[in-house]
Short mmCIF file of C-alpha atoms in Angstrom, two decimals:
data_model
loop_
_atom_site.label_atom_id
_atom_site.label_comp_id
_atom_site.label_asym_id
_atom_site.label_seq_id
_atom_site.Cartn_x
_atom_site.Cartn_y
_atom_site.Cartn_z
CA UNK A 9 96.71 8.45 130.65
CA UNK A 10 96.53 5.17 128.51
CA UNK A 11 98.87 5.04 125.58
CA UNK A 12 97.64 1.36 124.76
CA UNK A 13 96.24 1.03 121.64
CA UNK A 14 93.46 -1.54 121.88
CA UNK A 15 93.29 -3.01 117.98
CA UNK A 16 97.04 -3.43 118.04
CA UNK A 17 97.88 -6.97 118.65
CA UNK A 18 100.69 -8.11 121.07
CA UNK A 19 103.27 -9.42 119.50
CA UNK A 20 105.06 -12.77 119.52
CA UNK A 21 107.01 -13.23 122.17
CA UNK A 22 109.26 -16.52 123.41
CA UNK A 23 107.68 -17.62 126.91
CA UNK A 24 110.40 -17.93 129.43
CA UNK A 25 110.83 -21.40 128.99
CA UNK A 26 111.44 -20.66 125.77
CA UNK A 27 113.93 -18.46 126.34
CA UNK A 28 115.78 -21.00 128.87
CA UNK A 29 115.89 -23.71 126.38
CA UNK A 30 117.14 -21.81 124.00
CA UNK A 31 119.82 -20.34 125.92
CA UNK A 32 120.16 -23.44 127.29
CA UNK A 33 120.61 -26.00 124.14
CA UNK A 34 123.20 -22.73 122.92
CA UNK A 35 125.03 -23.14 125.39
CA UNK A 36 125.97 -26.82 126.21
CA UNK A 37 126.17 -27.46 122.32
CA UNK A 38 130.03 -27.62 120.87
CA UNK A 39 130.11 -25.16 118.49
CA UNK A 40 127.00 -23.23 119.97
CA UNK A 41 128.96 -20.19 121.30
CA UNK A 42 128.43 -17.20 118.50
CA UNK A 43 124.73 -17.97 118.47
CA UNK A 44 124.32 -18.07 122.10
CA UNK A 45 126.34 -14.52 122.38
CA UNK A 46 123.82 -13.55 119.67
CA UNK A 47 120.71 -14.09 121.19
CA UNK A 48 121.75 -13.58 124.30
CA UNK A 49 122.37 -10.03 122.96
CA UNK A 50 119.25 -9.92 121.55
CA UNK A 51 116.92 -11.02 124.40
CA UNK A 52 119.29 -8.88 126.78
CA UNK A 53 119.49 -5.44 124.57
CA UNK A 54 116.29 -5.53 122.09
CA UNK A 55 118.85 -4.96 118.97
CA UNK A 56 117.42 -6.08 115.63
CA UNK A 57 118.87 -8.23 113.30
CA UNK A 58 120.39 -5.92 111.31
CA UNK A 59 121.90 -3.97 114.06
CA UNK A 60 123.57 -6.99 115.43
CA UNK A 61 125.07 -8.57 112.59
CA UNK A 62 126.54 -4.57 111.46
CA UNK A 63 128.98 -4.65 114.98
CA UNK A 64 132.27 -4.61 114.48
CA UNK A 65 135.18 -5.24 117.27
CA UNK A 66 135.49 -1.83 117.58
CA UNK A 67 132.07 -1.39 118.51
CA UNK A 68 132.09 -3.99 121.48
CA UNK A 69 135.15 -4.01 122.98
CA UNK A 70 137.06 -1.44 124.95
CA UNK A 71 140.42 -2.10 125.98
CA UNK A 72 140.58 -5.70 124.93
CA UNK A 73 136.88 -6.02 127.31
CA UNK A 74 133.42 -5.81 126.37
CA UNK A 75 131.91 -2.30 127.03
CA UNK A 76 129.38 -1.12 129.10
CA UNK A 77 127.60 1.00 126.52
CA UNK A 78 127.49 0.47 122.71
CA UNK A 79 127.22 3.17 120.06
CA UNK A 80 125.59 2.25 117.26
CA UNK A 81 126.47 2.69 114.07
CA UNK A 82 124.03 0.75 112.07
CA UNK A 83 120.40 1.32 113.64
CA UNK A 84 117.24 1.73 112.05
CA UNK A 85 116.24 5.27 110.46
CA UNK A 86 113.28 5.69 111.40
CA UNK A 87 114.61 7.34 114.48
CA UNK A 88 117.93 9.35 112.88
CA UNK A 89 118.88 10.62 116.29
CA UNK A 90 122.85 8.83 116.57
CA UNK A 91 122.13 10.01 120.75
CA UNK A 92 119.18 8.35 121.22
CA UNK A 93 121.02 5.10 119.65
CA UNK A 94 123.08 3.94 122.30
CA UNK A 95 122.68 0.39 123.86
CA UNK A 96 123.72 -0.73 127.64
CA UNK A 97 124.81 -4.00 127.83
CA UNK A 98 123.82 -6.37 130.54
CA UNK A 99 126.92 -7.67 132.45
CA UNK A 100 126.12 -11.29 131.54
CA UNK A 101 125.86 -10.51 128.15
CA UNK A 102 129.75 -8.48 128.24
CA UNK A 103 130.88 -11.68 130.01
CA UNK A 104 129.81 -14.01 126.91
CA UNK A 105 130.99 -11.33 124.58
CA UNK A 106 134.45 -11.33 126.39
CA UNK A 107 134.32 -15.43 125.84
CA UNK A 108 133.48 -15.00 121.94
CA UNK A 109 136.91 -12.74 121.95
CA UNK A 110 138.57 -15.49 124.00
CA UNK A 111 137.62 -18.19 121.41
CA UNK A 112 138.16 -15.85 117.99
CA UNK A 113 141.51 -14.94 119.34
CA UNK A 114 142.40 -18.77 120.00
CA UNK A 115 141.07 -19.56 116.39
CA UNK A 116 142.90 -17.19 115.21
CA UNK A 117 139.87 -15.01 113.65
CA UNK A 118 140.60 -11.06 113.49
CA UNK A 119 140.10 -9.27 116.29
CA UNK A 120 140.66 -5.54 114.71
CA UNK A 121 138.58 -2.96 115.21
CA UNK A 122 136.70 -2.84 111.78
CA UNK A 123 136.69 -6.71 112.13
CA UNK A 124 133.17 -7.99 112.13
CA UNK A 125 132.06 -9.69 115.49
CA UNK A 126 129.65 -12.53 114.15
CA UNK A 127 131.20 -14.09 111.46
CA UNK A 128 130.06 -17.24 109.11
CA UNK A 129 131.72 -20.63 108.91
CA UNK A 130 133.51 -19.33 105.90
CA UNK A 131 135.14 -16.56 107.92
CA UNK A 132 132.76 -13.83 106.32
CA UNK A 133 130.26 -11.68 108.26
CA UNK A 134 127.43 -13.56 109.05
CA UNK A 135 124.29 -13.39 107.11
CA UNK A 136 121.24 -12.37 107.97
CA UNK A 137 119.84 -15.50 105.67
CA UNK A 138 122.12 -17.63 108.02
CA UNK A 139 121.40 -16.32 111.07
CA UNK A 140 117.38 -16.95 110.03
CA UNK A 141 118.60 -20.01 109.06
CA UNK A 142 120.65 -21.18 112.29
CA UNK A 143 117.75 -19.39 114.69
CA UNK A 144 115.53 -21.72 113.07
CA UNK A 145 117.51 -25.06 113.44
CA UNK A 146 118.12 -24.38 117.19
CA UNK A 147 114.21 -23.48 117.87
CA UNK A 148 113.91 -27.44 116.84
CA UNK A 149 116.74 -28.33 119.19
CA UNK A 150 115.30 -26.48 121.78
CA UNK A 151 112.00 -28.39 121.31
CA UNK A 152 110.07 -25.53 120.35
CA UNK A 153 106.16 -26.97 119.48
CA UNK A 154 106.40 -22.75 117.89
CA UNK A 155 108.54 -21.18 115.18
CA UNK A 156 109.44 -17.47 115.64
CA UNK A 157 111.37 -14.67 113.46
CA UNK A 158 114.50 -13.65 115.25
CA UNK A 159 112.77 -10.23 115.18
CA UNK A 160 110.96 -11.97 117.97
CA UNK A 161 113.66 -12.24 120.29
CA UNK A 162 113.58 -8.30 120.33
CA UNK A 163 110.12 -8.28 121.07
CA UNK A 164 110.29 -10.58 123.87
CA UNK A 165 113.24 -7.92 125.29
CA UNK A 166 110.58 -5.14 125.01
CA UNK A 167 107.96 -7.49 126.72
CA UNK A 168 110.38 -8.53 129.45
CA UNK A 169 111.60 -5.02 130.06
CA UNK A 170 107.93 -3.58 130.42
CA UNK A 171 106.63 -6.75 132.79
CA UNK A 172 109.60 -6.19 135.27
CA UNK A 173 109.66 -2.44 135.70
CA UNK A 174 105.69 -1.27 134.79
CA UNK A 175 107.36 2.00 133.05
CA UNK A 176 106.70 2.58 129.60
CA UNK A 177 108.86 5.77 129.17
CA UNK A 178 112.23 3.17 130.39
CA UNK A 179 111.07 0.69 127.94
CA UNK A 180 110.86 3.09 125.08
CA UNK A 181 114.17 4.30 125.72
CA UNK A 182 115.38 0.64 125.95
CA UNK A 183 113.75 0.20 122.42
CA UNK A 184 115.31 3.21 121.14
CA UNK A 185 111.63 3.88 119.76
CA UNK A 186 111.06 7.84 118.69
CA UNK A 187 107.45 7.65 119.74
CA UNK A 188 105.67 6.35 122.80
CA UNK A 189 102.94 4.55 120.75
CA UNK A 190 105.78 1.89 119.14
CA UNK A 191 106.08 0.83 122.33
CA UNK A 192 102.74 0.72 123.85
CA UNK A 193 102.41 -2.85 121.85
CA UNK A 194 104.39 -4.01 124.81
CA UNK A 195 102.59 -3.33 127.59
CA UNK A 196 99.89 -6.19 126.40
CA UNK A 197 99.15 -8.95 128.87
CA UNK A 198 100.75 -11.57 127.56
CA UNK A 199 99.33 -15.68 127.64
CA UNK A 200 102.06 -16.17 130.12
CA UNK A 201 100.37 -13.32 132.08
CA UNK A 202 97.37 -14.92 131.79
CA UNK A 203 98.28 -18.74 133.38
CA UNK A 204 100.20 -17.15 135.64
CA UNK A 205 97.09 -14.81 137.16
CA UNK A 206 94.24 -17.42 137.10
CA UNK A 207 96.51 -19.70 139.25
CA UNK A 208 95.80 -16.93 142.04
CA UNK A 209 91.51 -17.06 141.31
CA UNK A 210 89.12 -18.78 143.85
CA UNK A 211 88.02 -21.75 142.32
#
């Protein structure tokens, strides 16, 4: 059984090289490291915007670590099941979360539970304006000849998720999506998927 629905375009999704540079120009820049925790949560959980800039301390860390498995508290309600909202969190992406703590403690930033985890230059929670805003500025960095939303980077999670394991039922759960058809968008070929096959055609 197909659940693809044909008129549904694919969405936009960052190449991998796209995704490299980005992580990339995050990462070696001073003053880089909240944005590269943030899209590296992003591109490694699927969490929208909104979800991400909502976490608090309490919601990440464990016994002064990252957890394993995030409970959301802020999620969208178009799927009101609190069980079905809970978010595993790649170990590479706990390790950069346990270096954000590092650095807020050492700045001297709050670290208490209903603390917020993303926070603004002004010591505020971050906005989702300046988020947009920053996402933007390091897409030209990055040497993006493409702009994207940050909803994008979740999109590219989906797509990534789908293209490694083939199973559409895992990748709905991953995108905490109540019915099969949100996620059938995903299982598009993508342009990447293209190149990549006609490089195998005899020619």
């Amino acid at each position: 059984m197909s659940y693809v629905n044909r008129t549904t375009r694919a969405p936009k999704t960052l190449t991998e090289a796209e995704q490299r540079a980005l992580l990339r120009v995050t990462g070696e820049r001073r003053g880089g490291l909240r944005d590269h925790v943030i899209f590296s949560l992003a591109l490694g959980t699927g969490l929208r915007e909104h979800e991400i800039l909502a976490l608090n301390i309490g919601d990440v860390l464990e016994g002064g670590r990252a957890r394993r498995r995030l409970q959301l508290k802020v999620f969208k309600r178009s799927n009101p099941n609190p069980e079905l909202q809970e978010v595993i969190l790649p170990d590479s992406v706990r390790r950069k979360l346990d270096q954000l703590m590092h650095a807020k403690r050492a700045d001297g930033h709050p670290i208490d539970k209903d603390a917020p985890v993303f926070l603004s230059r002004n010591a505020r929670r971050l906005s989702a304006r300046q988020l947009r805003d920053s996402f933007r500025a390091w897409q030209e960095r990055a040497g993006f000849e493409r702009t994207f939303t940050f909803h994008a980077l979740r999109h590219t999670a989906c797509t990534n998720l789908y293209r490694q394991t083939q199973d559409i039922r895992l990748t709905q759960r991953f995108a905490r999506h109540l019915s099969i058809l949100s996620t059938a968008v995903y299982t598009h070929p993508t342009d990447e998927d293209l190149v990549r096959s006609v490089q195998n055609l005899t020619c």
